[in-house]
Short mmCIF file of C-alpha atoms and ligand atoms in Angstrom, two decimals:
data_model
loop_
_atom_site.label_atom_id
_atom_site.label_comp_id
_atom_site.label_asym_id
_atom_site.label_seq_id
_atom_site.Cartn_x
_atom_site.Cartn_y
_atom_site.Cartn_z
CA MET A 322 -7.05 0.87 18.16
CA VAL A 323 -3.56 1.44 16.93
CA GLY A 324 -1.10 -1.22 18.24
CA SER A 325 -1.70 -1.58 21.96
CA VAL A 326 1.96 -1.88 22.97
CA LEU A 327 4.99 0.09 22.00
CA ARG A 328 7.01 -1.93 19.52
CA PRO A 329 10.38 -2.80 21.06
CA ASN A 330 13.56 -2.44 19.03
CA THR A 331 14.17 -6.15 18.81
CA SER A 332 16.69 -6.00 15.99
CA ASP A 333 20.39 -6.23 16.80
CA ARG A 334 20.95 -3.68 14.07
CA GLU A 335 21.25 -0.12 15.16
CA CYS A 336 17.89 1.56 14.59
CA MET A 337 18.00 5.32 14.02
CA ILE A 338 14.22 5.64 14.13
CA PRO A 339 12.99 6.58 17.59
CA PRO A 340 10.59 4.26 19.40
CA ILE A 341 7.09 5.65 18.62
CA ALA A 342 7.93 6.30 14.96
CA ASN A 343 9.09 2.71 14.63
CA ASN A 344 5.50 1.60 15.16
CA PHE A 345 4.76 2.99 11.70
CA VAL A 346 8.10 2.69 9.89
CA ALA A 347 10.14 -0.52 9.93
CA GLY A 348 13.62 0.99 9.92
CA GLU A 349 16.03 2.92 7.79
CA ASP A 350 17.74 0.07 5.99
CA PRO A 351 16.40 -2.84 3.95
CA ALA A 352 17.80 -5.50 6.30
CA THR A 353 15.78 -4.12 9.22
CA ALA A 354 12.69 -3.88 7.02
CA ILE A 355 13.12 -7.52 5.98
CA ASP A 356 13.48 -8.49 9.67
CA HIS A 357 10.08 -6.84 10.17
CA VAL A 358 8.60 -8.81 7.28
CA ARG A 359 9.92 -11.98 8.89
CA ALA A 360 8.21 -11.04 12.17
CA CYS A 361 4.93 -10.41 10.31
CA ASN A 362 5.26 -13.78 8.58
CA ARG A 363 5.39 -15.49 11.98
CA ASP A 364 1.83 -14.18 12.51
CA GLY A 365 0.78 -15.35 9.05
CA VAL A 366 0.89 -11.80 7.64
CA GLY A 367 2.75 -11.06 4.40
CA GLY A 368 4.78 -7.91 3.85
CA ILE A 369 4.51 -5.21 1.19
CA LEU A 370 7.64 -3.08 1.45
CA ASN A 371 7.68 0.56 0.42
CA LEU A 372 10.89 2.57 0.38
CA LEU A 373 9.82 6.05 1.46
CA GLY A 374 10.37 8.72 -1.17
CA GLU A 375 8.32 10.62 -3.74
CA HIS A 376 8.24 13.53 -6.19
CA TYR A 377 11.82 13.54 -7.35
CA SER A 378 12.32 16.25 -9.93
CA GLU A 379 15.77 15.00 -10.93
CA ARG A 380 16.68 11.68 -12.43
CA PRO A 381 19.52 10.53 -10.07
CA PRO A 382 17.38 10.00 -6.93
CA ALA A 383 14.68 8.29 -9.05
CA ASP A 384 17.30 5.94 -10.49
CA ALA A 385 18.82 5.38 -7.05
CA ASP A 386 15.45 4.34 -5.55
CA THR A 387 14.79 2.13 -8.56
CA GLN A 388 18.10 0.35 -7.92
CA ALA A 389 17.20 0.12 -4.22
CA TYR A 390 13.95 -1.69 -5.16
CA ILE A 391 15.83 -4.03 -7.50
CA ASP A 392 18.28 -4.89 -4.69
CA LEU A 393 15.43 -5.21 -2.22
CA ILE A 394 13.62 -7.71 -4.42
CA ALA A 395 16.77 -9.85 -4.60
CA ASP A 396 17.20 -9.55 -0.82
CA LEU A 397 13.57 -10.58 -0.19
CA ALA A 398 14.09 -13.66 -2.33
CA ALA A 399 17.41 -14.51 -0.64
CA ALA A 400 15.79 -14.10 2.80
CA ASP A 401 12.99 -16.41 1.70
CA VAL A 402 10.30 -14.34 3.39
CA SER A 403 6.75 -13.74 2.19
CA GLY A 404 7.14 -10.21 0.95
CA CYS A 405 6.81 -8.03 -2.12
CA VAL A 406 7.22 -4.33 -2.96
CA SER A 407 5.01 -1.34 -3.69
CA VAL A 408 6.40 1.63 -5.63
CA LYS A 409 5.21 5.19 -6.13
CA PRO A 410 5.37 6.47 -9.73
CA SER A 411 6.82 9.85 -8.70
CA GLN A 412 9.50 8.05 -6.72
CA ILE A 413 10.84 6.30 -9.80
CA GLY A 414 10.80 9.26 -12.15
CA LEU A 415 7.28 10.28 -13.19
CA ASP A 416 7.95 13.96 -12.38
CA VAL A 417 11.13 13.78 -14.48
CA GLY A 418 9.35 12.25 -17.46
CA VAL A 419 6.92 9.50 -18.40
CA ASP A 420 9.74 7.70 -20.23
CA VAL A 421 11.89 7.70 -17.08
CA PHE A 422 9.02 6.28 -15.03
CA GLU A 423 8.29 3.59 -17.59
CA GLU A 424 11.94 2.63 -17.94
CA ASN A 425 12.47 2.38 -14.18
CA LEU A 426 9.22 0.51 -13.59
CA ALA A 427 10.18 -1.98 -16.29
CA SER A 428 13.50 -2.64 -14.50
CA ILE A 429 11.72 -3.23 -11.18
CA VAL A 430 9.12 -5.51 -12.77
CA GLU A 431 11.90 -7.43 -14.51
CA ALA A 432 13.65 -7.95 -11.16
CA GLY A 433 10.33 -9.10 -9.72
CA GLN A 434 9.96 -11.63 -12.51
CA GLN A 435 13.52 -12.83 -12.05
CA HIS A 436 13.05 -13.43 -8.32
CA GLY A 437 9.38 -14.39 -8.26
CA ARG A 438 8.29 -11.27 -6.37
CA PHE A 439 5.07 -9.36 -6.91
CA VAL A 440 5.27 -5.63 -7.69
CA TRP A 441 2.51 -3.24 -6.62
CA ILE A 442 2.13 0.25 -8.09
CA ASP A 443 0.76 2.86 -5.68
CA MET A 444 -1.62 5.47 -7.04
CA GLU A 445 -0.81 9.14 -6.51
CA ASP A 446 -2.91 12.22 -7.29
CA HIS A 447 -5.37 12.40 -10.19
CA THR A 448 -2.90 14.00 -12.60
CA THR A 449 -1.03 10.68 -12.65
CA THR A 450 -3.96 8.27 -13.00
CA ASP A 451 -3.89 7.77 -16.79
CA VAL A 452 -0.17 7.18 -17.11
CA THR A 453 -0.16 4.86 -14.08
CA LEU A 454 -3.08 2.83 -15.47
CA ASP A 455 -1.34 2.54 -18.86
CA ALA A 456 1.91 1.37 -17.26
CA PHE A 457 0.02 -1.18 -15.18
CA GLU A 458 -1.85 -2.50 -18.20
CA ASN A 459 1.39 -2.95 -20.11
CA HIS A 460 3.05 -4.94 -17.30
CA ALA A 461 -0.08 -6.84 -16.28
CA ARG A 462 -0.27 -8.28 -19.80
CA GLY A 463 3.51 -8.67 -20.12
CA THR A 464 3.91 -10.61 -16.86
CA ASP A 465 0.60 -12.43 -16.99
CA GLY A 466 -0.53 -10.81 -13.78
CA ASP A 467 2.52 -10.45 -11.53
CA VAL A 468 1.83 -6.77 -10.90
CA GLY A 469 -0.84 -4.90 -8.99
CA LEU A 470 -2.36 -1.43 -9.13
CA CYS A 471 -3.99 0.73 -6.50
CA VAL A 472 -7.26 2.52 -7.35
CA GLN A 473 -9.00 5.22 -5.31
CA ALA A 474 -12.71 5.24 -4.47
CA ASN A 475 -12.77 9.02 -3.97
CA LEU A 476 -12.17 9.63 -7.69
CA LYS A 477 -15.40 9.62 -9.70
CA ARG A 478 -13.63 8.10 -12.70
CA THR A 479 -12.58 4.96 -10.83
CA ARG A 480 -15.72 2.92 -11.57
CA GLU A 481 -14.94 3.21 -15.29
CA ASP A 482 -11.26 2.44 -14.69
CA VAL A 483 -12.17 -0.67 -12.75
CA GLU A 484 -14.33 -1.89 -15.64
CA ARG A 485 -11.20 -1.66 -17.80
CA LEU A 486 -9.15 -3.48 -15.15
CA ALA A 487 -11.65 -6.34 -14.91
CA ASP A 488 -10.35 -7.72 -18.21
CA LEU A 489 -6.68 -7.62 -17.20
CA PRO A 490 -4.56 -10.13 -15.29
CA GLY A 491 -2.94 -8.95 -12.04
CA LYS A 492 -4.28 -7.61 -8.79
CA VAL A 493 -6.10 -4.41 -7.88
CA ARG A 494 -5.86 -2.77 -4.45
CA PHE A 495 -8.94 -0.75 -3.57
CA VAL A 496 -8.39 2.23 -1.26
CA LYS A 497 -10.55 5.20 -0.33
CA GLY A 498 -7.90 7.66 -1.56
CA ALA A 499 -5.34 9.71 0.31
CA TYR A 500 -5.10 12.83 -1.88
CA ASP A 501 -7.12 16.03 -1.56
CA GLU A 502 -8.66 16.14 -5.03
CA PRO A 503 -10.83 18.85 -6.70
CA ALA A 504 -14.58 18.56 -6.04
CA ASP A 505 -15.50 18.31 -9.74
CA ILE A 506 -13.65 15.01 -10.11
CA ALA A 507 -13.79 13.57 -6.60
CA HIS A 508 -16.24 12.68 -3.85
CA LYS A 509 -15.41 14.98 -0.96
CA ASP A 510 -17.88 13.73 1.60
CA LYS A 511 -16.80 10.69 3.67
CA ALA A 512 -20.19 9.01 3.29
CA ALA A 513 -19.97 9.37 -0.50
CA VAL A 514 -16.44 7.92 -0.53
CA ASP A 515 -17.59 5.00 1.61
CA ALA A 516 -20.55 4.38 -0.70
CA ALA A 517 -18.28 4.50 -3.76
CA TYR A 518 -15.86 2.10 -2.05
CA ARG A 519 -18.67 -0.38 -1.40
CA GLU A 520 -19.87 -0.11 -5.01
CA LEU A 521 -16.37 -0.78 -6.32
CA LEU A 522 -15.94 -3.80 -4.05
CA GLU A 523 -19.31 -5.18 -5.10
CA PHE A 524 -18.40 -4.78 -8.78
CA ALA A 525 -14.97 -6.37 -8.30
CA PHE A 526 -16.20 -9.39 -6.34
CA ARG A 527 -18.92 -9.91 -8.99
CA GLU A 528 -16.80 -9.36 -12.11
CA PHE A 529 -13.14 -10.12 -11.26
CA ASP A 530 -11.65 -13.61 -11.30
CA GLY A 531 -9.71 -12.83 -8.11
CA GLY A 532 -6.82 -10.58 -7.22
CA ILE A 533 -8.84 -8.14 -5.10
CA GLY A 534 -6.87 -6.23 -2.48
CA VAL A 535 -8.98 -4.58 0.19
CA GLY A 536 -6.65 -1.76 1.28
CA SER A 537 -8.59 -0.43 4.22
CA HIS A 538 -8.59 -0.39 8.03
CA ASP A 539 -12.32 0.15 8.10
CA PRO A 540 -14.03 -2.76 9.93
CA ALA A 541 -17.24 -2.10 7.95
CA MET A 542 -15.40 -2.52 4.62
CA ILE A 543 -13.50 -5.60 5.83
CA ASP A 544 -16.82 -7.17 6.91
CA TYR A 545 -18.43 -6.20 3.60
CA ALA A 546 -15.59 -7.86 1.68
CA ALA A 547 -16.08 -11.04 3.71
CA ASP A 548 -19.81 -10.97 2.87
CA LEU A 549 -19.06 -10.47 -0.84
CA HIS A 550 -16.54 -13.31 -0.75
CA ALA A 551 -19.21 -15.56 0.78
CA GLU A 552 -21.67 -14.50 -1.94
CA TYR A 553 -19.43 -14.63 -5.03
CA GLY A 554 -16.53 -16.86 -3.91
CA THR A 555 -13.96 -14.46 -5.43
CA ASP A 556 -10.48 -14.58 -3.87
CA TYR A 557 -9.30 -11.49 -2.03
CA GLU A 558 -6.74 -10.25 0.42
CA VAL A 559 -6.74 -7.55 3.06
CA GLN A 560 -3.95 -4.97 3.22
CA MET A 561 -3.36 -2.59 6.11
CA LEU A 562 -0.57 -0.23 7.08
CA MET A 563 2.12 -1.06 9.59
CA GLY A 564 1.13 0.26 13.02
CA VAL A 565 -2.59 0.38 12.28
CA ARG A 566 -4.97 -2.26 13.66
CA GLU A 567 -2.23 -4.85 13.85
CA ASP A 568 -4.35 -7.03 16.15
CA ALA A 569 -6.99 -7.13 13.41
CA GLN A 570 -4.30 -8.03 10.86
CA ARG A 571 -3.22 -11.01 12.99
CA ASP A 572 -6.85 -12.06 13.62
CA LEU A 573 -7.71 -11.96 9.91
CA ALA A 574 -4.65 -14.04 9.05
CA ALA A 575 -5.53 -16.53 11.80
CA ASP A 576 -9.03 -16.77 10.31
CA GLY A 577 -7.50 -17.75 6.97
CA VAL A 578 -7.93 -14.42 5.16
CA PRO A 579 -4.74 -13.63 3.17
CA THR A 580 -3.47 -10.53 4.96
CA TYR A 581 -0.62 -8.19 4.10
CA GLN A 582 1.00 -5.38 5.97
CA TYR A 583 2.20 -2.37 3.97
CA ILE A 584 5.58 -1.60 5.52
CA PRO A 585 7.32 1.73 4.87
CA TYR A 586 11.03 1.99 5.55
CA GLY A 587 13.98 4.21 4.68
CA GLY A 588 15.65 7.45 5.69
CA LYS A 589 12.70 9.68 4.73
CA TRP A 590 10.55 8.45 7.62
CA MET A 591 9.92 11.74 9.40
CA SER A 592 7.26 13.24 7.12
CA TYR A 593 5.49 9.88 6.77
CA PHE A 594 5.38 9.50 10.56
CA TYR A 595 3.93 13.00 11.06
CA ARG A 596 1.31 12.29 8.38
CA ARG A 597 0.19 9.22 10.35
CA LEU A 598 0.00 11.32 13.53
CA ARG A 599 -1.98 14.12 11.88
CA GLU A 600 -4.42 11.72 10.26
CA ARG A 601 -5.99 10.41 13.46
CA LYS A 602 -6.08 11.79 16.96
CA GLU A 603 -5.78 8.20 18.29
CA ASN A 604 -2.35 7.95 16.68
CA ALA A 605 -1.22 11.18 18.32
CA PHE A 606 -2.63 10.00 21.65
CA PHE A 607 -0.80 6.70 21.24
CA ALA A 608 2.48 8.51 20.59
CA LEU A 609 1.94 10.81 23.57
CA ARG A 610 1.15 7.85 25.83
CA ALA A 611 4.37 6.21 24.69
CA ILE A 612 6.35 9.37 25.52
CA VAL A 613 4.95 9.60 29.05
CA GLY A 614 5.50 5.88 29.48
CA GLN A 615 1.96 4.69 30.25
P1 FAD B 837 -11.02 5.50 7.13
O1 FAD B 837 -12.23 5.98 6.42
O2 FAD B 837 -9.86 6.44 7.30
O3 FAD B 837 -11.44 4.98 8.55
C1 FAD B 837 -12.57 4.12 8.68
C2 FAD B 837 -12.47 3.34 9.97
O4 FAD B 837 -11.29 2.50 9.93
C3 FAD B 837 -12.30 4.18 11.21
O5 FAD B 837 -13.54 4.68 11.66
C4 FAD B 837 -11.68 3.17 12.15
O6 FAD B 837 -12.65 2.28 12.64
C5 FAD B 837 -10.73 2.41 11.24
N1 FAD B 837 -9.40 3.06 11.21
C6 FAD B 837 -8.89 3.83 10.23
N2 FAD B 837 -7.65 4.26 10.56
C7 FAD B 837 -7.40 3.77 11.79
C8 FAD B 837 -6.29 3.89 12.69
N3 FAD B 837 -5.21 4.61 12.39
N4 FAD B 837 -6.38 3.24 13.86
C9 FAD B 837 -7.46 2.51 14.18
N5 FAD B 837 -8.54 2.37 13.37
C10 FAD B 837 -8.51 3.00 12.20
N6 FAD B 837 -4.02 5.85 -0.82
C11 FAD B 837 -3.74 6.30 -2.07
O7 FAD B 837 -4.27 7.34 -2.47
N7 FAD B 837 -2.86 5.63 -2.88
C12 FAD B 837 -2.27 4.45 -2.50
O8 FAD B 837 -1.50 3.87 -3.27
C13 FAD B 837 -2.60 3.93 -1.20
N8 FAD B 837 -2.10 2.75 -0.80
C14 FAD B 837 -2.52 2.22 0.39
C15 FAD B 837 -2.11 0.95 0.76
C16 FAD B 837 -2.61 0.34 1.90
C17 FAD B 837 -2.19 -1.04 2.26
C18 FAD B 837 -3.54 1.07 2.73
C19 FAD B 837 -4.11 0.45 3.97
C20 FAD B 837 -3.91 2.34 2.39
C21 FAD B 837 -3.42 2.94 1.24
N9 FAD B 837 -3.80 4.23 0.87
C22 FAD B 837 -3.48 4.69 -0.38
C23 FAD B 837 -4.51 5.11 1.84
C24 FAD B 837 -6.02 5.08 1.71
O9 FAD B 837 -6.39 5.75 0.51
C25 FAD B 837 -6.73 5.75 2.89
O10 FAD B 837 -6.34 7.10 2.94
C26 FAD B 837 -6.45 5.14 4.23
O11 FAD B 837 -6.33 3.75 4.17
C27 FAD B 837 -7.58 5.49 5.22
O12 FAD B 837 -8.80 4.94 4.79
P2 FAD B 837 -9.45 3.63 5.48
O13 FAD B 837 -10.14 2.84 4.43
O14 FAD B 837 -8.41 2.88 6.20
O15 FAD B 837 -10.55 4.12 6.49
#
């Protein structure tokens, strides 16, 4: 189930995000998002903050979000919470130019190094996979593993990519894949994606030295990761979205599994919130129930 209670607006700060949406988005400003990380930490859950924004075709907004991440990293360190960041390539300039993306990512990674904060790179659609992998490889080597990359089980190429990643420092987050990709390069059937996800996990637990992020809400995949950990002893963590199976997040953390919540925040919350509602009828039902006050 999605969170069983409506999240109250506990922050003293004015929250412009209506109750309902604030189950999935932490707030509009970084201070409110960091308050949410602090609340997660009290349950033993770490935070992965994502400033909402993507596909900028001009450089100024890409640079502005890059600066926002740099400031956020300093704020996370000053707040002394267990939290890191996750950035989207198209948010920091990939659609403007590969050089812009690389320059901005380097600034964010440098801030991460300066303040001891991990930097995740989200994976977007298949047209961005190569450049994102290359950027990750560069920073994984350059920071000796203080960066992470997301890979998508729905893409047929990912098994080969993961073989390349096995030799690199850093972490890899495994997800099923959120983008509607062409059938010649992607598994379209849910069962095939699930099978590919299991194969990737099995390979990673067998071949990686650690640094496996299980980015899934699927109880079957979480259980499978626990079985693989028991078999191979490889370290891993579970990552889930804010507002999704939060009871499970707390239970995993209480059981000693490193658990992180991916926490979106920022002014561009509306489209993210509607995506969450569209994705599962339970989410829409939950929102409706909140509106009618049951
Ligand atoms: P699904 O196959 O969607 O669902 C399987 C089962 O999980 C369901 O039957 C149900 O039991 C449970 N479940 C799933 N959703 C819910 C829910 N809302 N409420 C209750 N139970 C639920 N995708 C990318 O392409 N790039 C990224 O960079 C990226 N980063 C991500 C980061 C994190 C931390 C997470 C969790 C996901 C990320 N994704 C990313 C999205 C991902 O690709 C999937 O689209 C998404 O996680 C849904 O797949 P799933 O594995 O959770 O399970």
